[in-house]
XYZ file of C-alpha atoms in Angstrom:
376
model
C -0.016 -0.022 0.004
C 2.984 2.317 0.603
C 3.996 1.945 -3.081
C 0.472 2.779 -4.044
C 0.431 6.041 -2.026
C 3.730 6.942 -3.610
C 2.187 6.402 -7.044
C -0.712 8.731 -6.159
C 1.785 11.546 -5.737
C 3.327 10.837 -9.154
C 2.974 13.652 -11.666
C 2.316 11.143 -14.453
C -1.494 10.863 -14.833
C -1.243 7.557 -16.713
C 0.693 5.943 -13.886
C -1.744 7.187 -11.200
C -4.742 5.739 -13.205
C -3.160 2.404 -13.745
C -1.639 1.946 -10.325
C -4.601 0.132 -8.750
C -4.718 -2.486 -11.552
C -0.966 -3.049 -11.538
C -0.838 -3.427 -7.724
C -3.846 -5.786 -7.817
C -2.262 -8.002 -10.404
C 1.090 -8.181 -8.615
C -0.479 -8.534 -5.203
C -2.963 -11.199 -6.180
C -0.265 -13.249 -7.909
C 1.967 -13.039 -4.860
C -0.890 -14.058 -2.482
C -1.981 -16.873 -4.811
C 1.410 -18.569 -4.730
C 2.761 -17.536 -1.305
C 2.986 -20.623 0.931
C 1.681 -18.749 3.986
C -1.187 -17.008 2.211
C -4.785 -18.038 2.960
C -8.299 -17.239 1.732
C -8.897 -14.654 4.477
C -5.753 -12.744 3.584
C -6.652 -12.754 -0.134
C -10.224 -11.616 0.665
C -8.974 -8.618 2.706
C -6.586 -7.585 -0.057
C -9.308 -7.902 -2.719
C -11.825 -5.872 -0.758
C -9.319 -3.055 -0.116
C -8.352 -2.987 -3.824
C -12.023 -2.855 -4.902
C -12.620 0.219 -2.770
C -9.441 2.017 -3.951
C -9.549 1.148 -7.619
C -13.201 1.715 -8.316
C -12.686 1.652 -12.068
C -11.392 -1.896 -11.757
C -14.114 -2.985 -9.333
C -15.720 -5.474 -11.744
C -12.442 -6.942 -12.901
C -11.234 -7.454 -9.309
C -14.567 -8.874 -8.257
C -14.546 -11.369 -11.127
C -10.963 -12.480 -10.431
C -11.735 -12.644 -6.671
C -14.666 -14.890 -7.414
C -12.558 -17.155 -9.581
C -10.017 -17.423 -6.706
C -12.866 -18.441 -4.323
C -14.145 -21.017 -6.837
C -10.629 -22.458 -7.060
C -10.623 -22.930 -3.309
C -14.074 -24.485 -3.287
C -15.798 -21.471 -1.699
C -18.757 -21.542 -4.124
C -21.245 -19.741 -1.859
C -18.765 -16.925 -1.149
C -18.020 -16.685 -4.878
C -21.708 -16.456 -5.722
C -22.175 -13.766 -3.106
C -19.216 -11.849 -4.493
C -20.636 -11.993 -8.074
C -24.064 -10.943 -6.852
C -22.571 -7.789 -5.322
C -20.599 -7.079 -8.456
C -23.682 -7.635 -10.617
C -25.519 -4.717 -8.998
C -22.456 -2.384 -8.795
C -22.428 0.765 -10.899
C -19.989 3.695 -11.179
C -20.671 6.707 -13.360
C -22.232 6.226 -16.780
C -22.416 2.720 -18.065
C -19.729 2.222 -20.721
C -19.569 -0.527 -23.294
C -16.597 -2.175 -21.649
C -18.420 -2.032 -18.315
C -21.421 -3.713 -19.931
C -19.239 -6.572 -21.162
C -17.798 -7.073 -17.710
C -21.274 -7.011 -16.126
C -22.376 -9.666 -18.666
C -19.305 -11.697 -17.767
C -20.006 -11.431 -14.067
C -23.588 -12.533 -14.638
C -22.403 -15.404 -16.877
C -20.051 -16.712 -14.240
C -22.827 -16.483 -11.714
C -24.853 -18.501 -14.198
C -22.037 -21.087 -14.271
C -22.245 -21.498 -10.561
C -26.010 -21.913 -10.831
C -25.379 -24.474 -13.609
C -23.082 -26.416 -11.280
C -25.817 -26.555 -8.691
C -28.399 -27.503 -11.395
C -26.057 -30.196 -12.822
C -25.685 -31.838 -9.377
C -29.479 -31.891 -8.920
C -29.848 -33.331 -12.435
C -27.473 -36.184 -11.511
C -29.440 -36.841 -8.313
C -32.648 -36.810 -10.417
C -31.384 -39.540 -12.667
C -31.190 -41.834 -9.625
C -34.874 -41.278 -8.716
C -37.622 -43.540 -10.041
C -39.502 -41.662 -12.782
C -42.823 -42.849 -11.373
C -41.996 -41.348 -7.994
C -43.670 -38.043 -7.012
C -40.303 -36.678 -6.024
C -39.112 -37.073 -9.618
C -41.989 -34.913 -10.977
C -41.389 -32.273 -8.276
C -37.612 -32.090 -8.731
C -37.951 -32.085 -12.534
C -40.110 -28.913 -12.269
C -37.604 -27.262 -9.948
C -34.701 -28.148 -12.223
C -36.554 -26.729 -15.152
C -37.256 -23.458 -13.372
C -33.654 -23.171 -12.270
C -32.256 -23.839 -15.733
C -34.399 -21.038 -17.098
C -32.979 -18.580 -14.524
C -29.465 -19.729 -15.228
C -29.992 -19.450 -18.958
C -30.955 -15.807 -18.560
C -27.751 -15.126 -16.670
C -25.629 -16.617 -19.497
C -27.629 -15.527 -22.531
C -26.528 -11.849 -22.598
C -22.804 -12.786 -22.800
C -23.324 -15.063 -25.772
C -24.460 -12.056 -27.903
C -21.019 -10.480 -27.404
C -18.307 -11.737 -29.834
C -15.762 -13.929 -28.067
C -14.764 -17.457 -27.159
C -17.368 -18.591 -24.598
C -17.028 -22.379 -24.751
C -17.941 -23.310 -21.104
C -20.903 -20.916 -21.171
C -22.189 -22.229 -24.524
C -21.940 -25.862 -23.424
C -23.720 -25.206 -20.161
C -26.415 -23.073 -21.790
C -27.102 -25.636 -24.542
C -27.279 -28.521 -22.046
C -29.940 -26.660 -20.053
C -31.886 -25.706 -23.188
C -31.959 -29.352 -24.255
C -33.105 -30.344 -20.792
C -35.995 -27.873 -21.182
C -36.618 -29.443 -24.643
C -35.898 -26.129 -26.358
C -33.970 -27.749 -29.182
C -34.634 -24.891 -31.584
C -33.098 -22.452 -29.130
C -30.062 -24.690 -28.661
C -29.612 -25.030 -32.420
C -29.813 -21.264 -32.884
C -27.224 -20.596 -30.207
C -24.794 -23.200 -31.639
C -25.362 -22.072 -35.239
C -24.632 -18.427 -34.381
C -21.603 -19.402 -32.316
C -20.147 -21.381 -35.199
C -21.063 -19.232 -38.161
C -21.487 -15.613 -37.016
C -18.534 -13.724 -38.589
C -18.326 -11.408 -35.593
C -17.079 -14.309 -33.446
C -13.429 -15.433 -33.735
C -12.650 -18.698 -35.499
C -13.108 -21.461 -32.962
C -12.918 -25.196 -33.728
C -14.961 -26.034 -30.623
C -17.894 -24.085 -31.937
C -18.126 -26.504 -34.871
C -17.539 -29.507 -32.621
C -20.423 -28.471 -30.320
C -22.708 -27.954 -33.318
C -21.795 -31.295 -34.866
C -22.380 -33.161 -31.540
C -25.776 -31.495 -31.187
C -26.805 -32.298 -34.744
C -25.654 -35.889 -34.293
C -27.849 -36.194 -31.216
C -30.691 -34.789 -33.249
C -30.008 -37.385 -35.950
C -29.547 -34.636 -38.593
C -29.108 -35.672 -42.260
C -25.672 -36.823 -43.328
C -25.255 -33.815 -45.647
C -25.682 -31.428 -42.675
C -23.118 -33.338 -40.580
C -20.685 -33.268 -43.495
C -21.036 -29.502 -43.976
C -20.192 -28.867 -40.326
C -17.183 -31.201 -40.266
C -15.877 -29.787 -43.555
C -15.270 -26.460 -41.803
C -13.672 -28.178 -38.812
C -11.436 -30.051 -41.277
C -10.250 -26.737 -42.665
C -9.376 -25.420 -39.208
C -8.023 -28.612 -37.497
C -7.306 -31.422 -40.036
C -5.811 -33.552 -37.217
C -8.915 -33.566 -34.982
C -10.136 -37.101 -34.011
C -13.565 -36.293 -35.543
C -11.869 -36.350 -38.970
C -12.169 -40.162 -38.790
C -15.924 -39.767 -38.457
C -15.818 -37.198 -41.259
C -14.025 -39.764 -43.489
C -16.712 -42.307 -42.727
C -19.508 -39.958 -43.560
C -17.830 -38.964 -46.835
C -17.254 -42.587 -47.895
C -20.966 -43.362 -47.361
C -21.828 -40.564 -49.870
C -22.551 -41.416 -53.505
C -20.774 -38.372 -54.954
C -17.254 -38.668 -56.373
C -16.336 -35.311 -54.778
C -17.027 -36.702 -51.365
C -15.268 -39.998 -52.073
C -12.116 -38.157 -53.171
C -12.287 -35.808 -50.157
C -12.633 -38.884 -47.843
C -9.257 -40.100 -49.099
C -7.640 -36.671 -48.697
C -8.933 -36.309 -45.140
C -7.052 -39.485 -44.112
C -3.771 -38.392 -45.703
C -3.988 -34.976 -44.033
C -4.893 -36.523 -40.659
C -1.750 -38.734 -40.843
C 0.419 -35.744 -41.793
C 0.524 -34.915 -38.101
C 2.948 -36.488 -35.618
C 0.278 -36.873 -32.921
C -1.730 -39.113 -35.281
C 0.919 -41.531 -36.521
C 0.015 -44.300 -34.040
C -3.727 -44.156 -34.663
C -4.501 -47.641 -35.881
C -8.035 -46.693 -36.894
C -6.702 -44.120 -39.336
C -4.307 -46.616 -40.907
C -7.057 -49.217 -41.172
C -9.331 -46.664 -42.856
C -6.542 -45.584 -45.205
C -5.658 -49.218 -46.164
C -9.235 -49.965 -46.934
C -9.827 -46.645 -48.740
C -6.731 -47.071 -50.938
C -7.813 -50.566 -51.942
C -11.371 -49.493 -52.698
C -10.258 -46.324 -54.540
C -7.864 -48.332 -56.811
C -10.456 -51.036 -57.392
C -12.837 -48.320 -58.639
C -10.177 -47.029 -61.065
C -9.237 -43.778 -59.345
C -5.497 -44.130 -59.465
C -5.154 -40.443 -60.138
C -6.663 -39.561 -56.765
C -4.031 -41.631 -54.980
C -1.197 -40.188 -57.082
C -2.283 -36.675 -56.385
C -2.210 -37.224 -52.656
C 1.063 -39.140 -52.757
C 2.876 -36.648 -54.972
C 3.203 -34.009 -52.201
C 4.173 -36.583 -49.567
C 6.542 -38.840 -51.511
C 9.549 -36.787 -50.364
C 8.884 -37.006 -46.627
C 6.334 -39.693 -45.666
C 8.828 -42.626 -46.180
C 11.083 -41.197 -43.456
C 8.214 -39.895 -41.363
C 6.215 -43.167 -41.362
C 7.978 -45.929 -43.072
C 11.684 -46.040 -42.140
C 13.337 -49.350 -41.091
C 13.485 -47.934 -37.547
C 9.692 -47.462 -37.490
C 9.155 -50.968 -38.904
C 10.982 -52.576 -35.968
C 9.432 -50.110 -33.440
C 5.866 -50.513 -34.730
C 6.032 -54.293 -34.851
C 7.372 -54.415 -31.280
C 4.743 -51.995 -29.942
C 1.679 -53.071 -31.940
C 1.831 -55.765 -34.640
C -1.695 -54.921 -35.894
C -0.676 -51.323 -36.490
C 2.488 -52.412 -38.283
C 0.441 -54.667 -40.624
C -1.902 -51.827 -41.526
C 1.017 -49.492 -42.237
C 2.753 -52.223 -44.180
C -0.260 -52.576 -46.475
C -0.365 -48.794 -47.033
C 3.365 -48.510 -47.752
C 3.162 -51.558 -50.050
C 0.484 -49.789 -52.127
C 2.382 -46.511 -52.183
C 5.976 -47.625 -52.415
C 5.803 -51.237 -53.628
C 6.807 -54.482 -52.031
C 10.530 -53.601 -52.246
C 10.196 -51.006 -49.466
C 12.159 -51.961 -46.284
C 9.201 -51.381 -44.002
C 7.008 -53.727 -46.002
C 9.834 -56.368 -46.357
C 10.468 -56.308 -42.615
C 6.850 -56.847 -41.629
C 6.022 -59.635 -44.136
C 9.092 -61.598 -42.928
C 7.909 -61.659 -39.360
C 6.729 -64.955 -37.921
C 3.400 -64.305 -36.270
C 0.926 -67.173 -35.989
C -2.136 -65.029 -35.505
C -1.340 -62.554 -38.319
C 0.040 -65.131 -40.783
C -3.110 -65.291 -42.891
C -3.523 -61.501 -42.807
C 0.046 -60.944 -44.028
C -0.482 -63.476 -46.817
C -3.581 -61.640 -48.048
C -1.810 -58.314 -47.730
C 1.054 -59.528 -49.978
C -1.509 -60.544 -52.660
C -3.312 -57.227 -52.570
C -0.035 -55.236 -52.712
C 1.045 -57.240 -55.734
C -2.277 -56.516 -57.398
C -2.862 -52.877 -56.479
C 0.561 -51.225 -55.813
C 0.885 -47.892 -57.731
C 4.589 -48.516 -58.457
C 6.334 -51.199 -60.512
C 6.788 -54.476 -58.588
C 10.144 -54.857 -56.912
C 11.023 -51.159 -57.018
C 12.777 -50.278 -53.722
C 12.384 -46.729 -52.329
């Protein structure tokens, strides 16, 4: 506080105005990590800073509430947010309005936490019991109040994932599926909001629960694919595309797998390799050699080292023989049976996989896109 009083005497207006926020940030960080600090000490410091830095009252109140939530003081946090919700200083500015909406939304999250616990308890009650009907009505009323607290924030551009998920869950509980769909659609497609992969994931999951048409699901995942081609949902995207009758979707389905496996975090995904092995075979059987060559052209210089080195052959076989077999089939198609990865795997003596390896050798001989025996 001594440093703060010194700052008040500073001739620099900017320093005087920003002093409360700087001191709050430094002080709160110190108290958060100091081994001898406790909730009471933090509360005293926060209350003093709120009264001194009135322009930062809402920010401090919000951060104070988050600190209390972190320490499990949910009732104190809710009380803190309720006080901040009704606080006003001077004329209401746009920035102040956003902060008020944020305070209300966090209060809504606390209400959601209570509602969610009651919902879990409700699932354990017999539906024919009177208590179930009574509690269902109470949960419905509470979800409506909570929704009102969160709703205003969702009209402000930003990344509001936890609020959106909570709000949509409560809308679905109230059977307001149109409202849930509208919120998720706006969150995903409104250009005022920043690009956010989760927005498209939430919309896809909702549409999937609603058993939406395949074309609608594809359109949502297509945007997610552009943003995060390595997302696990890309495997579902591939499956949806392969079920389509259009060549455009069939070709995209192949591309989605190649792009997914471009990422280091996906290299051990056996499902992706199984899908790619099956997709390559089917694509070549249908006479679309050009599709495969187009995908392979940009990867020929680095995939062999990235996926199919002799080191990876030994490592993959030791860690997961099934994965190694799927990769061996793919590399056999792309590089031919002379590739070291392929040769190493087919020479392994594995009783369970013996028939599978035999079939794989026949398929590679028939469908490989390079001349037989060419070693790369």
